[in-house]
Amino acid sequence: MTNASPTIVVFDLGGVLFDWNPDYLFRKLITDESERKWFLANVCNSEWNLQQDAGRPLSEATAILSARHPEHARLIHAFYARWTEMLGGTLAEGMAIFEALETAGVPLYALTNWSGETFPYARDNYPFLHRFKDVLVSGDEKLVKPDARIYQRMLERIRKHYPDAQPEQLVFIDDIRRNVDAAHALGWRAIHHTDPAATAAQLRSWGLPT
């Protein structure tokens, strides 16, 4: 990595700017906590959901999993039929970082693992998403983090606006360690976002206003 100052920030969305949690829906559907945890760990789990973030159609995913677990078909169907009930709005501290950077004129992008079928709801209902210079959605690209190719595709999109942009000029903020490690491996600066105050402090240490 060179000593070049970072000039562009790329945000993950879920867990950084959006409060998304399947538990918000399934608390209503499975009242027993141990049963609910088992279902979300073993049936509609994160690995299954990630396949939809990688572009698999929601209808196909629902049908396959329902055939595998017919006794849970009603709950499986609810996962995407009532997906909006998992979205708890925005995260205030993450949004404060976003807004401080935006106010200072820092170019902002988003790179998110998100189904291409559900993301339009967020785009339509959360106007701040239109304030990014670009949002790269994994479901549209048929690639998910931490695949190196999706980061390269993000850099290509950034270079449409900033043709000379280099990896060391980018800061990536994500709440998943493996996604952060993948960005680091490509020469990006990256922050594992677990504490908004720590994220803001790291950005300030690199000369970015928060």
PDB file of C-alpha atoms in Angstrom:
ATOM      1  CA  MET A   1       0.000   0.000   0.000  1.00  0.00           C
ATOM      2  CA  THR A   2       1.239   3.467  -0.826  1.00  0.00           C
ATOM      3  CA  ASN A   3       0.932   6.529   1.366  1.00  0.00           C
ATOM      4  CA  ALA A   4      -1.741   8.033  -0.886  1.00  0.00           C
ATOM      5  CA  SER A   5      -4.602   9.537   1.100  1.00  0.00           C
ATOM      6  CA  PRO A   6      -7.913   7.724   0.628  1.00  0.00           C
ATOM      7  CA  THR A   7     -10.383   9.804  -1.337  1.00  0.00           C
ATOM      8  CA  ILE A   8     -13.373   7.486  -1.977  1.00  0.00           C
ATOM      9  CA  VAL A   9     -15.510   5.539   0.502  1.00  0.00           C
ATOM     10  CA  VAL A  10     -17.440   2.372  -0.347  1.00  0.00           C
ATOM     11  CA  PHE A  11     -20.142   1.312   2.117  1.00  0.00           C
ATOM     12  CA  ASP A  12     -21.657  -2.058   2.733  1.00  0.00           C
ATOM     13  CA  LEU A  13     -25.352  -1.552   3.484  1.00  0.00           C
ATOM     14  CA  GLY A  14     -26.746  -4.237   5.806  1.00  0.00           C
ATOM     15  CA  GLY A  15     -25.273  -3.928   9.289  1.00  0.00           C
ATOM     16  CA  VAL A  16     -23.647  -0.588   8.475  1.00  0.00           C
ATOM     17  CA  LEU A  17     -26.450   1.652   7.197  1.00  0.00           C
ATOM     18  CA  PHE A  18     -29.448  -0.721   7.306  1.00  0.00           C
ATOM     19  CA  ASP A  19     -30.849  -2.653  10.248  1.00  0.00           C
ATOM     20  CA  TRP A  20     -31.825  -5.975   8.659  1.00  0.00           C
ATOM     21  CA  ASN A  21     -32.589  -9.009  10.790  1.00  0.00           C
ATOM     22  CA  PRO A  22     -34.766 -12.060   9.967  1.00  0.00           C
ATOM     23  CA  ASP A  23     -35.580 -12.276  13.670  1.00  0.00           C
ATOM     24  CA  TYR A  24     -37.817  -9.224  13.336  1.00  0.00           C
ATOM     25  CA  LEU A  25     -40.211 -11.274  11.204  1.00  0.00           C
ATOM     26  CA  PHE A  26     -39.765 -14.705  12.741  1.00  0.00           C
ATOM     27  CA  ARG A  27     -40.434 -13.534  16.288  1.00  0.00           C
ATOM     28  CA  LYS A  28     -44.006 -13.171  15.048  1.00  0.00           C
ATOM     29  CA  LEU A  29     -44.073 -16.609  13.445  1.00  0.00           C
ATOM     30  CA  ILE A  30     -42.095 -18.773  15.893  1.00  0.00           C
ATOM     31  CA  THR A  31     -42.662 -17.627  19.444  1.00  0.00           C
ATOM     32  CA  ASP A  32     -40.342 -20.170  21.068  1.00  0.00           C
ATOM     33  CA  GLU A  33     -36.852 -18.690  20.985  1.00  0.00           C
ATOM     34  CA  SER A  34     -34.957 -21.975  20.764  1.00  0.00           C
ATOM     35  CA  GLU A  35     -37.169 -23.188  17.904  1.00  0.00           C
ATOM     36  CA  ARG A  36     -36.753 -19.877  16.107  1.00  0.00           C
ATOM     37  CA  LYS A  37     -32.968 -19.964  16.449  1.00  0.00           C
ATOM     38  CA  TRP A  38     -32.891 -23.538  15.173  1.00  0.00           C
ATOM     39  CA  PHE A  39     -35.017 -22.660  12.140  1.00  0.00           C
ATOM     40  CA  LEU A  40     -32.898 -19.643  11.193  1.00  0.00           C
ATOM     41  CA  ALA A  41     -29.688 -21.613  11.681  1.00  0.00           C
ATOM     42  CA  ASN A  42     -30.732 -24.800   9.898  1.00  0.00           C
ATOM     43  CA  VAL A  43     -33.481 -23.998   7.386  1.00  0.00           C
ATOM     44  CA  CYS A  44     -33.696 -20.358   6.235  1.00  0.00           C
ATOM     45  CA  ASN A  45     -30.100 -19.692   7.187  1.00  0.00           C
ATOM     46  CA  SER A  46     -27.533 -17.159   6.016  1.00  0.00           C
ATOM     47  CA  GLU A  47     -25.899 -19.593   3.575  1.00  0.00           C
ATOM     48  CA  TRP A  48     -29.245 -20.175   1.857  1.00  0.00           C
ATOM     49  CA  ASN A  49     -30.037 -16.453   1.772  1.00  0.00           C
ATOM     50  CA  LEU A  50     -26.604 -15.711   0.291  1.00  0.00           C
ATOM     51  CA  GLN A  51     -27.487 -17.804  -2.760  1.00  0.00           C
ATOM     52  CA  GLN A  52     -30.322 -15.385  -3.488  1.00  0.00           C
ATOM     53  CA  ASP A  53     -27.905 -12.487  -2.954  1.00  0.00           C
ATOM     54  CA  ALA A  54     -25.844 -14.184  -5.674  1.00  0.00           C
ATOM     55  CA  GLY A  55     -28.764 -14.038  -8.078  1.00  0.00           C
ATOM     56  CA  ARG A  56     -30.797 -17.193  -7.579  1.00  0.00           C
ATOM     57  CA  PRO A  57     -34.511 -16.389  -8.101  1.00  0.00           C
ATOM     58  CA  LEU A  58     -36.497 -16.148  -4.888  1.00  0.00           C
ATOM     59  CA  SER A  59     -39.235 -18.413  -6.243  1.00  0.00           C
ATOM     60  CA  GLU A  60     -36.721 -21.120  -7.108  1.00  0.00           C
ATOM     61  CA  ALA A  61     -35.004 -20.878  -3.728  1.00  0.00           C
ATOM     62  CA  THR A  62     -38.331 -21.083  -1.910  1.00  0.00           C
ATOM     63  CA  ALA A  63     -39.514 -24.078  -3.927  1.00  0.00           C
ATOM     64  CA  ILE A  64     -36.280 -26.046  -3.456  1.00  0.00           C
ATOM     65  CA  LEU A  65     -36.115 -25.452   0.277  1.00  0.00           C
ATOM     66  CA  SER A  66     -39.815 -26.168   0.762  1.00  0.00           C
ATOM     67  CA  ALA A  67     -39.417 -29.511  -1.003  1.00  0.00           C
ATOM     68  CA  ARG A  68     -36.494 -30.312   1.289  1.00  0.00           C
ATOM     69  CA  HIS A  69     -38.391 -29.274   4.439  1.00  0.00           C
ATOM     70  CA  PRO A  70     -42.096 -29.670   3.638  1.00  0.00           C
ATOM     71  CA  GLU A  71     -43.012 -29.464   7.312  1.00  0.00           C
ATOM     72  CA  HIS A  72     -41.678 -25.890   7.314  1.00  0.00           C
ATOM     73  CA  ALA A  73     -43.061 -24.807   3.932  1.00  0.00           C
ATOM     74  CA  ARG A  74     -45.293 -22.090   5.392  1.00  0.00           C
ATOM     75  CA  LEU A  75     -42.392 -20.486   7.235  1.00  0.00           C
ATOM     76  CA  ILE A  76     -40.065 -20.801   4.257  1.00  0.00           C
ATOM     77  CA  HIS A  77     -42.569 -19.049   2.004  1.00  0.00           C
ATOM     78  CA  ALA A  78     -42.890 -16.259   4.553  1.00  0.00           C
ATOM     79  CA  PHE A  79     -39.166 -15.490   4.368  1.00  0.00           C
ATOM     80  CA  TYR A  80     -39.447 -13.584   1.094  1.00  0.00           C
ATOM     81  CA  ALA A  81     -43.207 -13.019   1.008  1.00  0.00           C
ATOM     82  CA  ARG A  82     -42.810 -10.926   4.180  1.00  0.00           C
ATOM     83  CA  TRP A  83     -39.192  -9.889   3.654  1.00  0.00           C
ATOM     84  CA  THR A  84     -39.926  -6.204   4.259  1.00  0.00           C
ATOM     85  CA  GLU A  85     -40.759  -7.012   7.889  1.00  0.00           C
ATOM     86  CA  MET A  86     -37.095  -7.953   8.403  1.00  0.00           C
ATOM     87  CA  LEU A  87     -35.955  -4.458   7.500  1.00  0.00           C
ATOM     88  CA  GLY A  88     -35.839  -2.316  10.618  1.00  0.00           C
ATOM     89  CA  GLY A  89     -34.904   0.941   8.927  1.00  0.00           C
ATOM     90  CA  THR A  90     -31.571   2.704   8.969  1.00  0.00           C
ATOM     91  CA  LEU A  91     -28.860   2.699  11.630  1.00  0.00           C
ATOM     92  CA  ALA A  92     -28.473   6.212  13.012  1.00  0.00           C
ATOM     93  CA  GLU A  93     -24.751   6.053  13.832  1.00  0.00           C
ATOM     94  CA  GLY A  94     -23.830   4.617  10.455  1.00  0.00           C
ATOM     95  CA  MET A  95     -25.966   7.224   8.731  1.00  0.00           C
ATOM     96  CA  ALA A  96     -24.189   9.965  10.683  1.00  0.00           C
ATOM     97  CA  ILE A  97     -20.884   8.790   9.187  1.00  0.00           C
ATOM     98  CA  PHE A  98     -22.424   8.677   5.711  1.00  0.00           C
ATOM     99  CA  GLU A  99     -23.842  12.197   6.058  1.00  0.00           C
ATOM    100  CA  ALA A 100     -20.620  13.689   7.421  1.00  0.00           C
ATOM    101  CA  LEU A 101     -18.650  12.287   4.504  1.00  0.00           C
ATOM    102  CA  GLU A 102     -21.283  13.414   2.020  1.00  0.00           C
ATOM    103  CA  THR A 103     -21.343  16.940   3.469  1.00  0.00           C
ATOM    104  CA  ALA A 104     -17.576  17.123   3.086  1.00  0.00           C
ATOM    105  CA  GLY A 105     -17.832  16.146  -0.576  1.00  0.00           C
ATOM    106  CA  VAL A 106     -16.266  12.692  -0.287  1.00  0.00           C
ATOM    107  CA  PRO A 107     -17.348  10.458  -3.207  1.00  0.00           C
ATOM    108  CA  LEU A 108     -19.558   7.684  -1.824  1.00  0.00           C
ATOM    109  CA  TYR A 109     -20.406   4.290  -3.308  1.00  0.00           C
ATOM    110  CA  ALA A 110     -22.145   1.159  -2.012  1.00  0.00           C
ATOM    111  CA  LEU A 111     -21.254  -2.505  -2.514  1.00  0.00           C
ATOM    112  CA  THR A 112     -23.898  -4.798  -1.070  1.00  0.00           C
ATOM    113  CA  ASN A 113     -24.772  -8.480  -0.905  1.00  0.00           C
ATOM    114  CA  TRP A 114     -28.491  -8.119  -1.587  1.00  0.00           C
ATOM    115  CA  SER A 115     -31.014  -9.901  -3.781  1.00  0.00           C
ATOM    116  CA  GLY A 116     -31.745  -8.073  -6.992  1.00  0.00           C
ATOM    117  CA  GLU A 117     -35.439  -8.849  -6.415  1.00  0.00           C
ATOM    118  CA  THR A 118     -35.695  -7.279  -2.961  1.00  0.00           C
ATOM    119  CA  PHE A 119     -33.325  -4.344  -3.402  1.00  0.00           C
ATOM    120  CA  PRO A 120     -35.828  -2.263  -5.427  1.00  0.00           C
ATOM    121  CA  TYR A 121     -37.982  -1.990  -2.301  1.00  0.00           C
ATOM    122  CA  ALA A 122     -35.093  -0.392  -0.440  1.00  0.00           C
ATOM    123  CA  ARG A 123     -34.297   1.896  -3.360  1.00  0.00           C
ATOM    124  CA  ASP A 124     -37.906   3.047  -3.562  1.00  0.00           C
ATOM    125  CA  ASN A 125     -38.369   3.566   0.173  1.00  0.00           C
ATOM    126  CA  TYR A 126     -35.001   4.931   1.306  1.00  0.00           C
ATOM    127  CA  PRO A 127     -34.167   8.023  -0.764  1.00  0.00           C
ATOM    128  CA  PHE A 128     -30.634   8.317   0.636  1.00  0.00           C
ATOM    129  CA  LEU A 129     -29.631   5.409  -1.620  1.00  0.00           C
ATOM    130  CA  HIS A 130     -29.947   7.750  -4.595  1.00  0.00           C
ATOM    131  CA  ARG A 131     -27.255   9.971  -3.063  1.00  0.00           C
ATOM    132  CA  PHE A 132     -24.533   7.393  -3.727  1.00  0.00           C
ATOM    133  CA  LYS A 133     -22.661   7.894  -6.965  1.00  0.00           C
ATOM    134  CA  ASP A 134     -23.353   4.220  -7.673  1.00  0.00           C
ATOM    135  CA  VAL A 135     -24.693   1.162  -5.843  1.00  0.00           C
ATOM    136  CA  LEU A 136     -23.446  -2.260  -6.909  1.00  0.00           C
ATOM    137  CA  VAL A 137     -25.953  -4.974  -5.945  1.00  0.00           C
ATOM    138  CA  SER A 138     -24.641  -8.532  -5.840  1.00  0.00           C
ATOM    139  CA  GLY A 139     -27.894 -10.064  -7.043  1.00  0.00           C
ATOM    140  CA  ASP A 140     -27.708  -8.032 -10.238  1.00  0.00           C
ATOM    141  CA  GLU A 141     -24.058  -8.955 -10.792  1.00  0.00           C
ATOM    142  CA  LYS A 142     -24.470 -12.682  -9.962  1.00  0.00           C
ATOM    143  CA  LEU A 143     -21.461 -12.349  -7.645  1.00  0.00           C
ATOM    144  CA  VAL A 144     -21.218 -11.957  -3.885  1.00  0.00           C
ATOM    145  CA  LYS A 145     -18.620 -10.687  -1.469  1.00  0.00           C
ATOM    146  CA  PRO A 146     -15.984 -11.881  -0.670  1.00  0.00           C
ATOM    147  CA  ASP A 147     -15.410 -12.949  -4.306  1.00  0.00           C
ATOM    148  CA  ALA A 148     -12.564 -10.762  -5.573  1.00  0.00           C
ATOM    149  CA  ARG A 149     -14.389 -10.228  -8.862  1.00  0.00           C
ATOM    150  CA  ILE A 150     -17.150  -8.154  -7.286  1.00  0.00           C
ATOM    151  CA  TYR A 151     -14.606  -5.760  -5.787  1.00  0.00           C
ATOM    152  CA  GLN A 152     -12.928  -5.433  -9.165  1.00  0.00           C
ATOM    153  CA  ARG A 153     -16.305  -4.715 -10.720  1.00  0.00           C
ATOM    154  CA  MET A 154     -16.878  -2.007  -8.099  1.00  0.00           C
ATOM    155  CA  LEU A 155     -13.528  -0.449  -8.957  1.00  0.00           C
ATOM    156  CA  GLU A 156     -14.450  -0.504 -12.650  1.00  0.00           C
ATOM    157  CA  ARG A 157     -17.687   1.321 -11.855  1.00  0.00           C
ATOM    158  CA  ILE A 158     -15.806   3.886  -9.766  1.00  0.00           C
ATOM    159  CA  ARG A 159     -13.402   4.457 -12.648  1.00  0.00           C
ATOM    160  CA  LYS A 160     -16.324   5.542 -14.818  1.00  0.00           C
ATOM    161  CA  HIS A 161     -16.342   8.671 -12.650  1.00  0.00           C
ATOM    162  CA  TYR A 162     -12.687   8.702 -11.559  1.00  0.00           C
ATOM    163  CA  PRO A 163     -10.597   7.046 -14.295  1.00  0.00           C
ATOM    164  CA  ASP A 164      -7.361   7.199 -12.295  1.00  0.00           C
ATOM    165  CA  ALA A 165      -8.755   5.725  -9.066  1.00  0.00           C
ATOM    166  CA  GLN A 166      -6.426   3.188  -7.451  1.00  0.00           C
ATOM    167  CA  PRO A 167      -7.245   0.525  -4.821  1.00  0.00           C
ATOM    168  CA  GLU A 168      -5.248   2.282  -2.107  1.00  0.00           C
ATOM    169  CA  GLN A 169      -7.442   5.366  -2.521  1.00  0.00           C
ATOM    170  CA  LEU A 170     -10.560   3.398  -1.563  1.00  0.00           C
ATOM    171  CA  VAL A 171     -11.938   2.789   1.918  1.00  0.00           C
ATOM    172  CA  PHE A 172     -14.379  -0.091   2.302  1.00  0.00           C
ATOM    173  CA  ILE A 173     -16.640  -0.352   5.373  1.00  0.00           C
ATOM    174  CA  ASP A 174     -18.321  -3.715   6.077  1.00  0.00           C
ATOM    175  CA  ASP A 175     -19.567  -5.529   9.174  1.00  0.00           C
ATOM    176  CA  ILE A 176     -18.402  -8.969   7.941  1.00  0.00           C
ATOM    177  CA  ARG A 177     -14.749  -9.802   8.564  1.00  0.00           C
ATOM    178  CA  ARG A 178     -14.260 -11.997   5.486  1.00  0.00           C
ATOM    179  CA  ASN A 179     -15.517  -9.202   3.239  1.00  0.00           C
ATOM    180  CA  VAL A 180     -13.081  -6.761   4.830  1.00  0.00           C
ATOM    181  CA  ASP A 181     -10.212  -9.222   4.456  1.00  0.00           C
ATOM    182  CA  ALA A 182     -11.013  -9.655   0.758  1.00  0.00           C
ATOM    183  CA  ALA A 183     -10.841  -5.896   0.213  1.00  0.00           C
ATOM    184  CA  HIS A 184      -7.526  -5.720   2.082  1.00  0.00           C
ATOM    185  CA  ALA A 185      -6.136  -8.486  -0.121  1.00  0.00           C
ATOM    186  CA  LEU A 186      -6.853  -6.340  -3.182  1.00  0.00           C
ATOM    187  CA  GLY A 187      -5.039  -3.322  -1.770  1.00  0.00           C
ATOM    188  CA  TRP A 188      -8.068  -1.408  -0.520  1.00  0.00           C
ATOM    189  CA  ARG A 189      -8.140   0.166   2.900  1.00  0.00           C
ATOM    190  CA  ALA A 190     -10.940  -1.467   4.829  1.00  0.00           C
ATOM    191  CA  ILE A 191     -12.689  -1.238   8.176  1.00  0.00           C
ATOM    192  CA  HIS A 192     -14.401  -4.080   9.991  1.00  0.00           C
ATOM    193  CA  HIS A 193     -17.423  -2.144  11.212  1.00  0.00           C
ATOM    194  CA  THR A 194     -18.357  -3.370  14.687  1.00  0.00           C
ATOM    195  CA  ASP A 195     -18.414  -0.038  16.536  1.00  0.00           C
ATOM    196  CA  PRO A 196     -19.450   3.167  14.724  1.00  0.00           C
ATOM    197  CA  ALA A 197     -17.243   5.320  16.956  1.00  0.00           C
ATOM    198  CA  ALA A 198     -14.217   3.189  16.074  1.00  0.00           C
ATOM    199  CA  THR A 199     -15.098   3.370  12.372  1.00  0.00           C
ATOM    200  CA  ALA A 200     -15.346   7.161  12.566  1.00  0.00           C
ATOM    201  CA  ALA A 201     -12.020   7.357  14.410  1.00  0.00           C
ATOM    202  CA  GLN A 202     -10.287   5.209  11.781  1.00  0.00           C
ATOM    203  CA  LEU A 203     -11.675   7.385   8.995  1.00  0.00           C
ATOM    204  CA  ARG A 204     -10.410  10.529  10.757  1.00  0.00           C
ATOM    205  CA  SER A 205      -6.964   8.936  11.134  1.00  0.00           C
ATOM    206  CA  TRP A 206      -6.875   8.672   7.346  1.00  0.00           C
ATOM    207  CA  GLY A 207      -7.845  12.330   6.982  1.00  0.00           C
ATOM    208  CA  LEU A 208     -11.526  11.798   6.208  1.00  0.00           C
ATOM    209  CA  PRO A 209     -14.077  13.994   8.024  1.00  0.00           C
ATOM    210  CA  THR A 210     -16.638  12.227  10.220  1.00  0.00           C
TER     211      THR A 210
END
